Coordinates of C-alpha atoms in Angstrom, one line a residue:
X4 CA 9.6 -8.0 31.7
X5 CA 10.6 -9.5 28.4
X6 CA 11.0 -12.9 29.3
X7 CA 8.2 -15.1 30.8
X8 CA 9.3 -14.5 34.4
X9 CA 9.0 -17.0 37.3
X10 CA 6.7 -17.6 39.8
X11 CA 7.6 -19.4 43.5
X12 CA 6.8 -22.7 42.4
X13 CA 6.5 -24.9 39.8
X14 CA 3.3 -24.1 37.6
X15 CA 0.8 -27.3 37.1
X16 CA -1.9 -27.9 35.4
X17 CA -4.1 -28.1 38.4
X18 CA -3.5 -24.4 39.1
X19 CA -4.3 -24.0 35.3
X20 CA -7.9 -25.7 35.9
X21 CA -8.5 -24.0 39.1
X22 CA -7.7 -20.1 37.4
X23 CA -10.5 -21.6 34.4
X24 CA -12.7 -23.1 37.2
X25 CA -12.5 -26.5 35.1
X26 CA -12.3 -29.9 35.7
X27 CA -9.9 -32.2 33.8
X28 CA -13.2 -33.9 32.0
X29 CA -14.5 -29.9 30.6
X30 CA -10.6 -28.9 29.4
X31 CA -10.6 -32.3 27.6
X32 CA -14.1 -32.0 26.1
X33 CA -12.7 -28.0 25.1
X34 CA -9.8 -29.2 23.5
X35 CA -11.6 -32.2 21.5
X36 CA -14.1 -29.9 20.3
X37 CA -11.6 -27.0 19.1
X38 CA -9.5 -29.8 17.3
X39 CA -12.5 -31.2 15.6
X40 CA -13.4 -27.2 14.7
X41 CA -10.1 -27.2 12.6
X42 CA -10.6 -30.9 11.2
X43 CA -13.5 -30.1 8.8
X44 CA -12.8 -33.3 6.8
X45 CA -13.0 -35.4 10.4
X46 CA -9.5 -37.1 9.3
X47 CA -8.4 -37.3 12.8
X48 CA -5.6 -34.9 11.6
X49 CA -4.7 -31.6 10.7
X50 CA -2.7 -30.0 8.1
X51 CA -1.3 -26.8 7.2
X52 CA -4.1 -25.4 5.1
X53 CA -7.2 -26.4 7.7
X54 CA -4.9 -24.8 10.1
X55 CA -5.2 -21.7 8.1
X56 CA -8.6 -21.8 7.6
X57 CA -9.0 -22.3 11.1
X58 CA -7.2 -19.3 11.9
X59 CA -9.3 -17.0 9.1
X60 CA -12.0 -18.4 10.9
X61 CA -11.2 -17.3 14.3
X62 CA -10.1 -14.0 12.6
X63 CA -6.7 -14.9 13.4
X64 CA -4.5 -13.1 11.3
X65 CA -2.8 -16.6 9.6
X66 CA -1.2 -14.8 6.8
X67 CA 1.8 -13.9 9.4
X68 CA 3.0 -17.0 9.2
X69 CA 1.3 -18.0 12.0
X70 CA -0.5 -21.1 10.4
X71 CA 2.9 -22.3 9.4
X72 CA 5.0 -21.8 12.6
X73 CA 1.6 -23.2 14.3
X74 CA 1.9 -26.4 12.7
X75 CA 5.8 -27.1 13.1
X76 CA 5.5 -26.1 16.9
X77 CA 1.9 -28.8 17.0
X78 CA 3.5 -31.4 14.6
X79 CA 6.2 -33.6 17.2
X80 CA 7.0 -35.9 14.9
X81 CA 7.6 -33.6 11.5
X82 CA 5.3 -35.7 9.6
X83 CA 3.6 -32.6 8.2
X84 CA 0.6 -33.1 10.1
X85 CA -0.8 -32.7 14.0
X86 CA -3.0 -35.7 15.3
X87 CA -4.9 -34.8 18.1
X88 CA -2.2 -36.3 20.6
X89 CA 0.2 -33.5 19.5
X90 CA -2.1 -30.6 19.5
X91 CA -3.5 -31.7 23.1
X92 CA 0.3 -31.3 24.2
X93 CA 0.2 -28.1 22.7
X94 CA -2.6 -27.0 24.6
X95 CA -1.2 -28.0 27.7
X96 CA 2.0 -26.6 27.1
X97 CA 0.7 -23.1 26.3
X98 CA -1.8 -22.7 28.9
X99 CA 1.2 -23.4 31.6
X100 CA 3.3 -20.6 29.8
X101 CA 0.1 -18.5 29.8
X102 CA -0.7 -18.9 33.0
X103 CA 3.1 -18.6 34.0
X104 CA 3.4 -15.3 32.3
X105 CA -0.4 -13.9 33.6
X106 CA 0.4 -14.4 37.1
X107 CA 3.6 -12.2 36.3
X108 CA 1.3 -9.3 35.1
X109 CA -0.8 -10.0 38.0
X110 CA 1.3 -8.1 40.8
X111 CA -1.8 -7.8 42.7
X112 CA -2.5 -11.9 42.6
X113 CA -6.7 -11.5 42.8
X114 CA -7.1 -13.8 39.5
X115 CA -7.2 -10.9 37.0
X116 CA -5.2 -8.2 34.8
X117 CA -5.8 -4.5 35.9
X118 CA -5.3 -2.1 33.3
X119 CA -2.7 -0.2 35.1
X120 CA -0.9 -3.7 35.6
X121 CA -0.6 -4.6 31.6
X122 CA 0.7 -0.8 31.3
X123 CA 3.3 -1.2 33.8
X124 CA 4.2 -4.6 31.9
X125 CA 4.5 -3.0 28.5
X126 CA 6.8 0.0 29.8
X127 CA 8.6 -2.6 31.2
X128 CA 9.0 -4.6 28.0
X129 CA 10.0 -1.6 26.3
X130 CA 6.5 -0.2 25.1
X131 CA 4.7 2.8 24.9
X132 CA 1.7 2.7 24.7
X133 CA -0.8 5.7 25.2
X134 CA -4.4 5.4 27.4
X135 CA -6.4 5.3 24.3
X136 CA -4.2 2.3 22.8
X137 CA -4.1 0.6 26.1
X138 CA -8.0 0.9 26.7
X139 CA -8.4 -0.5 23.2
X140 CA -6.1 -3.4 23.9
X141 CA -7.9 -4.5 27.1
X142 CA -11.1 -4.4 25.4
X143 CA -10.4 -6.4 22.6
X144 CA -9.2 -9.5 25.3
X145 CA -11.9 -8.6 27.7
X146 CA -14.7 -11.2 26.7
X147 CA -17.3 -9.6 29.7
X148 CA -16.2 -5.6 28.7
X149 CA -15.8 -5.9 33.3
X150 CA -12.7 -3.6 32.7
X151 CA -10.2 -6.4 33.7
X152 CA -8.7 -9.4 32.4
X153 CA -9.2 -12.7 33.6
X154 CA -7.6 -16.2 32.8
X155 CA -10.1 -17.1 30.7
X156 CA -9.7 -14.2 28.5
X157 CA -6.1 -14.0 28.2
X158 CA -6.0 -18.0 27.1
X159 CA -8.8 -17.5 24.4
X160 CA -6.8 -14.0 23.3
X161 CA -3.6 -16.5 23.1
X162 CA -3.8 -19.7 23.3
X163 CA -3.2 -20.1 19.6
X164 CA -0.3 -18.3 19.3
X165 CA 2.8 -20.4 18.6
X166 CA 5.7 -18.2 19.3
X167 CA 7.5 -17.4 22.7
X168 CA 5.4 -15.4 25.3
X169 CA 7.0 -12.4 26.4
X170 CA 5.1 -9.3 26.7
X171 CA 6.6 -7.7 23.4
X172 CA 5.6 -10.9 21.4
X173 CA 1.7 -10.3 23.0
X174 CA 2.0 -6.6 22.3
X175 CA 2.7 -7.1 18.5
X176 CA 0.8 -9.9 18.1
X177 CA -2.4 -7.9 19.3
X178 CA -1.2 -5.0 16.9
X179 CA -1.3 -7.7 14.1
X180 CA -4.6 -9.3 14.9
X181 CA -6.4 -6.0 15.4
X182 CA -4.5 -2.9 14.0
X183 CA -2.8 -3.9 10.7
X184 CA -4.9 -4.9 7.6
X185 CA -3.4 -8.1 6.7
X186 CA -4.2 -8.2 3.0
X187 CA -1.5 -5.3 2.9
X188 CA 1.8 -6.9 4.1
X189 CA 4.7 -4.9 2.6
X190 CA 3.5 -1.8 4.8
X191 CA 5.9 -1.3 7.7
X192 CA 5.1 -2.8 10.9
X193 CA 3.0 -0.2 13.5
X194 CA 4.7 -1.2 16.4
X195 CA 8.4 0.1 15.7
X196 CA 7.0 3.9 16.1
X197 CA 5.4 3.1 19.8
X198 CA 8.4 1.3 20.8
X199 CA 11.2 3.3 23.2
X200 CA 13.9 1.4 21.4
X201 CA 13.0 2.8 18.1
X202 CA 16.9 4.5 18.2
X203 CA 17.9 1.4 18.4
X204 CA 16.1 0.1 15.1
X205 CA 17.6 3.0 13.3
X206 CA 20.8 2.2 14.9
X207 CA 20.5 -1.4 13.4
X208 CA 19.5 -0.4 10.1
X209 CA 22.0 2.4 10.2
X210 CA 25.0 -0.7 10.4
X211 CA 23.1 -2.8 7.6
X212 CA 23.0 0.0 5.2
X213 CA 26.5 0.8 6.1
X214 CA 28.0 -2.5 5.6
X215 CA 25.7 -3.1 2.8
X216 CA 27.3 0.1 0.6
X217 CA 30.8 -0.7 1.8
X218 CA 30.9 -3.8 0.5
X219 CA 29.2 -2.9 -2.6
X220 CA 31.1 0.8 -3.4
X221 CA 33.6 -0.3 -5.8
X222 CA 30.2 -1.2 -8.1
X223 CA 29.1 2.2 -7.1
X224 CA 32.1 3.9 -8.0
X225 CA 31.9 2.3 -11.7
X226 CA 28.4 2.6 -12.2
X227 CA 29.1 6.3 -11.6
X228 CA 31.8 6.3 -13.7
X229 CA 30.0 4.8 -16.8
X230 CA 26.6 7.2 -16.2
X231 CA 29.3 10.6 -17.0
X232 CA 30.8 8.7 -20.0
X233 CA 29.6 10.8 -22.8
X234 CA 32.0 8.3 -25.5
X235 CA 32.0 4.7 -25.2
X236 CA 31.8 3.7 -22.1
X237 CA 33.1 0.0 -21.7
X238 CA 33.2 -1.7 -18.3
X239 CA 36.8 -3.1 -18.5
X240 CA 38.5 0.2 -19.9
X241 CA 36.7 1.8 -16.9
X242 CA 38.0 -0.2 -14.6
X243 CA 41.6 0.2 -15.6
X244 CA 41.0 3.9 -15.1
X245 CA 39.9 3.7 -11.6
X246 CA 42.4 1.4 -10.9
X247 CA 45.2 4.1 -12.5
X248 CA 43.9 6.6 -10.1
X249 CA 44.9 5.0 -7.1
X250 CA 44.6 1.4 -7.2
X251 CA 41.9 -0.4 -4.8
X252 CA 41.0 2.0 -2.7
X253 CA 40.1 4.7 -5.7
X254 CA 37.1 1.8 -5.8
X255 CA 36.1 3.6 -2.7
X256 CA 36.0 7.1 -3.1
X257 CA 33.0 8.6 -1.7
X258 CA 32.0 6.1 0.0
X259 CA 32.4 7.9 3.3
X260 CA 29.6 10.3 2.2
X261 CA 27.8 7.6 1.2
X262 CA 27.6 5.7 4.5
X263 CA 27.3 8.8 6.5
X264 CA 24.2 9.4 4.6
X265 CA 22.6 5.9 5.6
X266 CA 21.4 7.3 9.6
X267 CA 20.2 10.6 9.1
X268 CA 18.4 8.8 5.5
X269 CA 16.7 6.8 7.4
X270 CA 15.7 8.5 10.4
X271 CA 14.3 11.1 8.6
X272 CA 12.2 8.8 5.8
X273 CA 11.4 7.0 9.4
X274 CA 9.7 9.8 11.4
X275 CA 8.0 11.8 8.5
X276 CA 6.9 8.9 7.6
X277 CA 4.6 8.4 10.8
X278 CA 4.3 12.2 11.2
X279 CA 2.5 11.9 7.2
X280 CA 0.5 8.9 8.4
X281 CA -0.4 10.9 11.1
X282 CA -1.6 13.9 8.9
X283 CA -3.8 11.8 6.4
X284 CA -5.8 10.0 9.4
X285 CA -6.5 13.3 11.2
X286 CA -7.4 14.3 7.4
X287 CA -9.9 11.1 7.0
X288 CA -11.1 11.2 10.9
X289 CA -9.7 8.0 11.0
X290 CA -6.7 6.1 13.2
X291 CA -3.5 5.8 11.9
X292 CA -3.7 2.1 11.1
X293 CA -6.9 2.7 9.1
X294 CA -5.4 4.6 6.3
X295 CA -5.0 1.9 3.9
X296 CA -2.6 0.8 1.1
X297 CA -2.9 4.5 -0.5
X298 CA -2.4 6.4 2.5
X299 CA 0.7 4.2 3.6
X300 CA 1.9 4.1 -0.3
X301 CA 1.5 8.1 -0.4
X302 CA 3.3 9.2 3.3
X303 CA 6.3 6.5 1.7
X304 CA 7.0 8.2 -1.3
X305 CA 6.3 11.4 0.8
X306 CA 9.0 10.5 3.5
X307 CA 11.6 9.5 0.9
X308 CA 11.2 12.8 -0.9
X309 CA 11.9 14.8 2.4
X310 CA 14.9 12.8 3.3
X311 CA 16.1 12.9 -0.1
X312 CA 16.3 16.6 -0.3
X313 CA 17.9 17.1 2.8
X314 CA 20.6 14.8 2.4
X315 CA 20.7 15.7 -1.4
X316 CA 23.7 18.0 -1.0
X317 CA 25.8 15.1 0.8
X318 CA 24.9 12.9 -2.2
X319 CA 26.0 15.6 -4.7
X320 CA 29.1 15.8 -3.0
X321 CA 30.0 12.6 -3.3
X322 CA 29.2 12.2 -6.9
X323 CA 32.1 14.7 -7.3
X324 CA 34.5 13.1 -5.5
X325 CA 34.0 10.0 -7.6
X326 CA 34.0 12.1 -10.9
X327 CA 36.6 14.4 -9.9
X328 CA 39.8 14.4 -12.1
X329 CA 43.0 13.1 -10.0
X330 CA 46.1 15.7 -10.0
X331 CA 49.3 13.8 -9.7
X332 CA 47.1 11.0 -8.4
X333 CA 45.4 13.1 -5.2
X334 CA 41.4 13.1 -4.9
X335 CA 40.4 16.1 -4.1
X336 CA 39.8 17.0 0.1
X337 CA 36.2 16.8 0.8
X338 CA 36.2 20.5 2.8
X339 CA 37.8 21.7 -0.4
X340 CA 35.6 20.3 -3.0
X341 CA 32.8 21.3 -0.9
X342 CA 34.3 25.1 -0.4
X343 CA 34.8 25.1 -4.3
X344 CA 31.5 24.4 -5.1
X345 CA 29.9 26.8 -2.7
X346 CA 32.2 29.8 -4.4
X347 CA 32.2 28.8 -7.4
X348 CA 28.6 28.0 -8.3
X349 CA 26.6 29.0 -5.1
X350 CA 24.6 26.9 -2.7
X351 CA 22.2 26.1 -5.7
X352 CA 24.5 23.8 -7.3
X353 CA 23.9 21.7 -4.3
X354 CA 20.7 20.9 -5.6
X355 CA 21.5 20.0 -9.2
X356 CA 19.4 17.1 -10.3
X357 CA 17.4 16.8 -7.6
X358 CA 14.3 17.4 -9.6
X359 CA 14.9 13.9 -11.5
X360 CA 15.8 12.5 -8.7
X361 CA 12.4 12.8 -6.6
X362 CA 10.3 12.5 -9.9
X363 CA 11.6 8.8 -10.0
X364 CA 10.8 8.2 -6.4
X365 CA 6.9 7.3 -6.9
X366 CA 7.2 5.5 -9.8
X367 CA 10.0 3.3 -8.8
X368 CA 8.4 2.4 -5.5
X369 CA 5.0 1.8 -7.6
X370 CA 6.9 -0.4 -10.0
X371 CA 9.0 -2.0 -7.2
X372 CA 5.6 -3.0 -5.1
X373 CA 3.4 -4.3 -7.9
X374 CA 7.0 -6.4 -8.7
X375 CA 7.2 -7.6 -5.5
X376 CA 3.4 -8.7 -4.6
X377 CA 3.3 -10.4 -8.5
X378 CA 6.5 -12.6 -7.6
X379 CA 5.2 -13.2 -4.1
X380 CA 1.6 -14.2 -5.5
X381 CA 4.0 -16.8 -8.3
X382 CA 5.5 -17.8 -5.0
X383 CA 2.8 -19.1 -3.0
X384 CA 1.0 -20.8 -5.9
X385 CA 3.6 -22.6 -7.7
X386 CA 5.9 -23.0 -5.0
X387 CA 4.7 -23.1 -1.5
X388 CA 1.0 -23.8 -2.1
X389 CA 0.6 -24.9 1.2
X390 CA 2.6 -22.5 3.4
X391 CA 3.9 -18.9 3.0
X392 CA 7.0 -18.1 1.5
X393 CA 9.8 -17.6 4.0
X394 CA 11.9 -14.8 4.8
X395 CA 14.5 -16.0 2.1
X396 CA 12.1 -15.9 -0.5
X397 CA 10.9 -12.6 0.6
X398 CA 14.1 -11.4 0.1
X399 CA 14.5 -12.9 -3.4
X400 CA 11.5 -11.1 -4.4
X401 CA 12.2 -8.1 -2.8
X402 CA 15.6 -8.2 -4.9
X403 CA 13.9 -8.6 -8.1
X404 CA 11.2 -6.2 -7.5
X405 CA 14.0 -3.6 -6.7
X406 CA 16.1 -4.9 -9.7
X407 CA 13.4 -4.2 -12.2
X408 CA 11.4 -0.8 -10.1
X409 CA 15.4 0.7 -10.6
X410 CA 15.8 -0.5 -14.1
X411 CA 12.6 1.4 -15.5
X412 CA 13.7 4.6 -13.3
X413 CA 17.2 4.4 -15.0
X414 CA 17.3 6.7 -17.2
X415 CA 16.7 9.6 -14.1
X416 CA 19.2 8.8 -12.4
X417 CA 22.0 9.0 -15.7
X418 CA 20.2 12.3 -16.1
X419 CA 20.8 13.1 -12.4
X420 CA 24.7 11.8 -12.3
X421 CA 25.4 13.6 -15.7
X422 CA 23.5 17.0 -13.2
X423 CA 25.2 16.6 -10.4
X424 CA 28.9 16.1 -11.7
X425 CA 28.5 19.1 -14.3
X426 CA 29.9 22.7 -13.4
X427 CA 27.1 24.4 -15.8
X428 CA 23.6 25.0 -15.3
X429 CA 21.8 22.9 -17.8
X430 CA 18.2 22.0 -17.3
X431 CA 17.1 18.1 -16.8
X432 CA 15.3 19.2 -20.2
X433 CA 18.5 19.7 -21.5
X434 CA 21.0 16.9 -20.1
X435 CA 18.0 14.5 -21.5
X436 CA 18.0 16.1 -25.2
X437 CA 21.8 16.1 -24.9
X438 CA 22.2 12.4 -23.8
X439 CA 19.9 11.6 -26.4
X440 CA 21.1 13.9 -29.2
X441 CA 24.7 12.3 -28.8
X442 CA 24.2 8.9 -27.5
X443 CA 20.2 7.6 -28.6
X444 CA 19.0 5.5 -25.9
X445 CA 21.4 3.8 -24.9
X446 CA 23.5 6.3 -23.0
X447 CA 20.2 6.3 -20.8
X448 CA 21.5 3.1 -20.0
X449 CA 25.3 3.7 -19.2
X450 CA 26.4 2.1 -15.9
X451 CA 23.6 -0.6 -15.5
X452 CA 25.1 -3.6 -15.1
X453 CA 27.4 -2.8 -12.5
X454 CA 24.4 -1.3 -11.1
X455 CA 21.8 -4.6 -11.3
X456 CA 25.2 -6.0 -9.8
X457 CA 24.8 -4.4 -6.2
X458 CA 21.3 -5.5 -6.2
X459 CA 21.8 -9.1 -4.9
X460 CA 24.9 -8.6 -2.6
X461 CA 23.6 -5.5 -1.5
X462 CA 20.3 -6.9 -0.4
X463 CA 21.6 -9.8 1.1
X464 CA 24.0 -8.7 3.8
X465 CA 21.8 -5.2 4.4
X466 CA 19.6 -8.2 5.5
X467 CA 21.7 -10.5 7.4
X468 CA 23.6 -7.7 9.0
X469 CA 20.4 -5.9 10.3
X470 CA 19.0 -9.4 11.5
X471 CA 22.2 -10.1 13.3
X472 CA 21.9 -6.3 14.8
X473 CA 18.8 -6.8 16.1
X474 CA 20.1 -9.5 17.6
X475 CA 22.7 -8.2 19.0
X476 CA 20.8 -5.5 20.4
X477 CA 18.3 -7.6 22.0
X478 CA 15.7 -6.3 19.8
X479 CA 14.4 -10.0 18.8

């Protein structure tokens, strides 16, 4: 049921009026008197920011774009306005696809949506949804509270909506509208964790963050290399060495750690995640959408403290491999290293540095959100004053805001690196007094640049890859 569907028959507009019992005169007196609703200033047209004060308005959450993507879909011409010509096309082109897509639902065909029906449509769609979230759905687009949804309802619930109308669109667009507090929009989207093909998510993400370290390991590999540099560590000189070890593909040892780590990362950050936003609303009697900023910011930081200790030991691992000394120009096997460490220094030494390593998780993602909301604020006022920033600028921010949030954490993670690769037991306390005893400050810094380097590239095709995943598996 994820596309519209089809009817026997060519939907018209007469079956529209006769589902609305309206005559042609009432849907044209409607439609003039909504358009004139949005056009405060009576100019006979409508632009991009009366849209969106429409759409506040009608509690319509316009700060997902959907002011924007309203007005391109209204405005024929692309004159960056909608007279009331296009926006009555509009009308009568979305009340066809909603009534196209309603009688779908409608298996029973008596002029209304049973509750049972829309549940058989979302499982269909790929939903779940449970009886509570279901009964809350059908009451919010139930005008009358009869228990049922009739024509009437479903147009007014979406007759405003600009995108495609398929049953997963109407699904998240409800969870938008009524679930999500808009003024909070870096939070993860609700409606991943109800949706069957959540494995599937994971599966894309998995690929991005694969691809995404790939291409980015021979940075990785050097940025390591600098952070163990207790002498002068150069870039170029470092380089040479890695390349003396065994030429290009030295650039990528450890990387096969590092992109076996990306799935089980993420699915675990993933599901603690929920299961800690689960625990603070059954804390706060409260739902799970109700938490707020605080709650969402907490079970984050939370989630990537879990994952991050149990995939620690993969992650020390592989910072031994890259800081391993070559004999006779061999790295080390992994089963090996692994065995050597476990004899040698005991199943604690898996654990080195973790300590720094979470302490920098809440303060990076603190530094990285306030980044991130103060760019996309400069954004939308000196840049896009009349629409939202798109999803490139997004990323841009996002870039930055991780850029600077992993700058001011920097220092951790050289005292983590220096932790991990050493054979002794020395304290964070210690590797920090050390580093600064021999080095000042500065060695705090050893292996930035290559680091900021990643930033860019590695954001950039994480993104596109994922986007093309999703794609691919029919997840748009």
């Amino acid at each position: 049921m994820e596309g519209k569907g089809k009817n026997e028959g060519e939907v018209r507009m007469e079956h529209v009026l006769l589902a609305l019992q309206e005559t042609k005169e009432e849907r044209e007196v409607r439609i003039r008197s909504l358009f004139s609703f949005f056009d405060k200033s009576s100019t006979g047209y409508l632009d991009h920011a009366e849209i969106e004060a429409g759409l506040t308005a009608l509690h319509i959450p316009s700060d997902y774009k959907y002011a924007r993507d309203l007005l391109h879909v209204c405005d024929a011409d692309r004159d960056g306005r909608v007279n009331y010509h296009e926006f009555r096309r509009y009308m009568d082109d979305k009340e066809l696809e909603l009534y196209q897509i309603f009688q779908t639902i409608d298996v029973e065909h008596n002029g209304c949506i049973l509750p049972e029906e829309l549940y058989d449509a979302l499982v269909k769609a790929g939903i779940e949804i449970d009886d509570e979230e279901l009964a809350r759905f059908v009451e919010h687009v139930d005008k009358d509270n009869n228990g049922v949804i009739t024509f009437e309802d479903w147009r007014d619930f979406l007759f405003l909506y600009p995108h495609e109308v398929t049953i997963a669109n109407i699904y998240h667009y409800w969870e938008r509208a009524c679930l999500v507090d808009i003024g909070e929009q870096t939070v993860i989207p609700e409606g991943i964790s109800k949706h069957v093909h959540a494995g599937r998510y994971l599966i894309a993400g998995g690929i991005a963050g694969a691809a995404s370290r790939t291409a980015t390991a021979p940075l990785d590999r050097l940025k390591v290399a600098l952070q163990v540099e207790m002498g002068d560590a150069r870039v170029m000189p470092a380089v040479k060495e890695i390349w003396k070890e065994g030429k290009i593909f030295a650039f990528f040892r450890g990387n096969g750690l590092n992109v076996l780590k990306v799935a089980p990362e993420s699915a675990i950050r993933f599901y603690t995640y929920e299961l800690l936003k689960g625990v603070i609303s059954d804390a706060k009697g409260e739902d799970k959408a109700d938490i707020g900023a605080a709650g969402r910011f907490v079970s984050g930081g939370l989630a990537g403290a879990v994952a991050q200790t149990v995939i620690y030991p993969m992650d020390l691992v592989k910072t031994r491999l890259q800081t391993h000394e070559c004999i006779d120009g061999k790295a080390p096997r992994l089963g090996s290293l692994t065995r050597d460490i476990w004899v040698k220094e005991g199943s604690r030494a898996f654990y080195k540095g973790l300590f720094p390593s979470l302490v920098g998780i809440i303060p990076y993602a603190g530094i990285d959100l306030a980044a991130y909301e103060t760019l996309k604020d400069m954004a939308k006022k000196y840049m896009f004053p009349d629409s939202e920033p798109g999803a490139l600028v997004q990323l841009g921010c996002g870039t930055v805001s991780g850029a600077v949030g992993a700058t001011c954490v920097y220092p951790l993670q050289v005292v983590r690196t220096r932790m991990q690769a050493s054979k002794t037991n020395e304290t964070m306390s210690e590797v920090f007094l050390k580093t600064f005893q021999k080095e000042s400050w500065k060695g705090f810094y050893k292996g930035l640049f290559p680091n900021l380097l990643k930033v860019i590239p590695s954001a950039s095709i994480t993104y596109m890859v994922y986007e093309a995943m999703l794609k691919r598996l029919d997840l748009e």
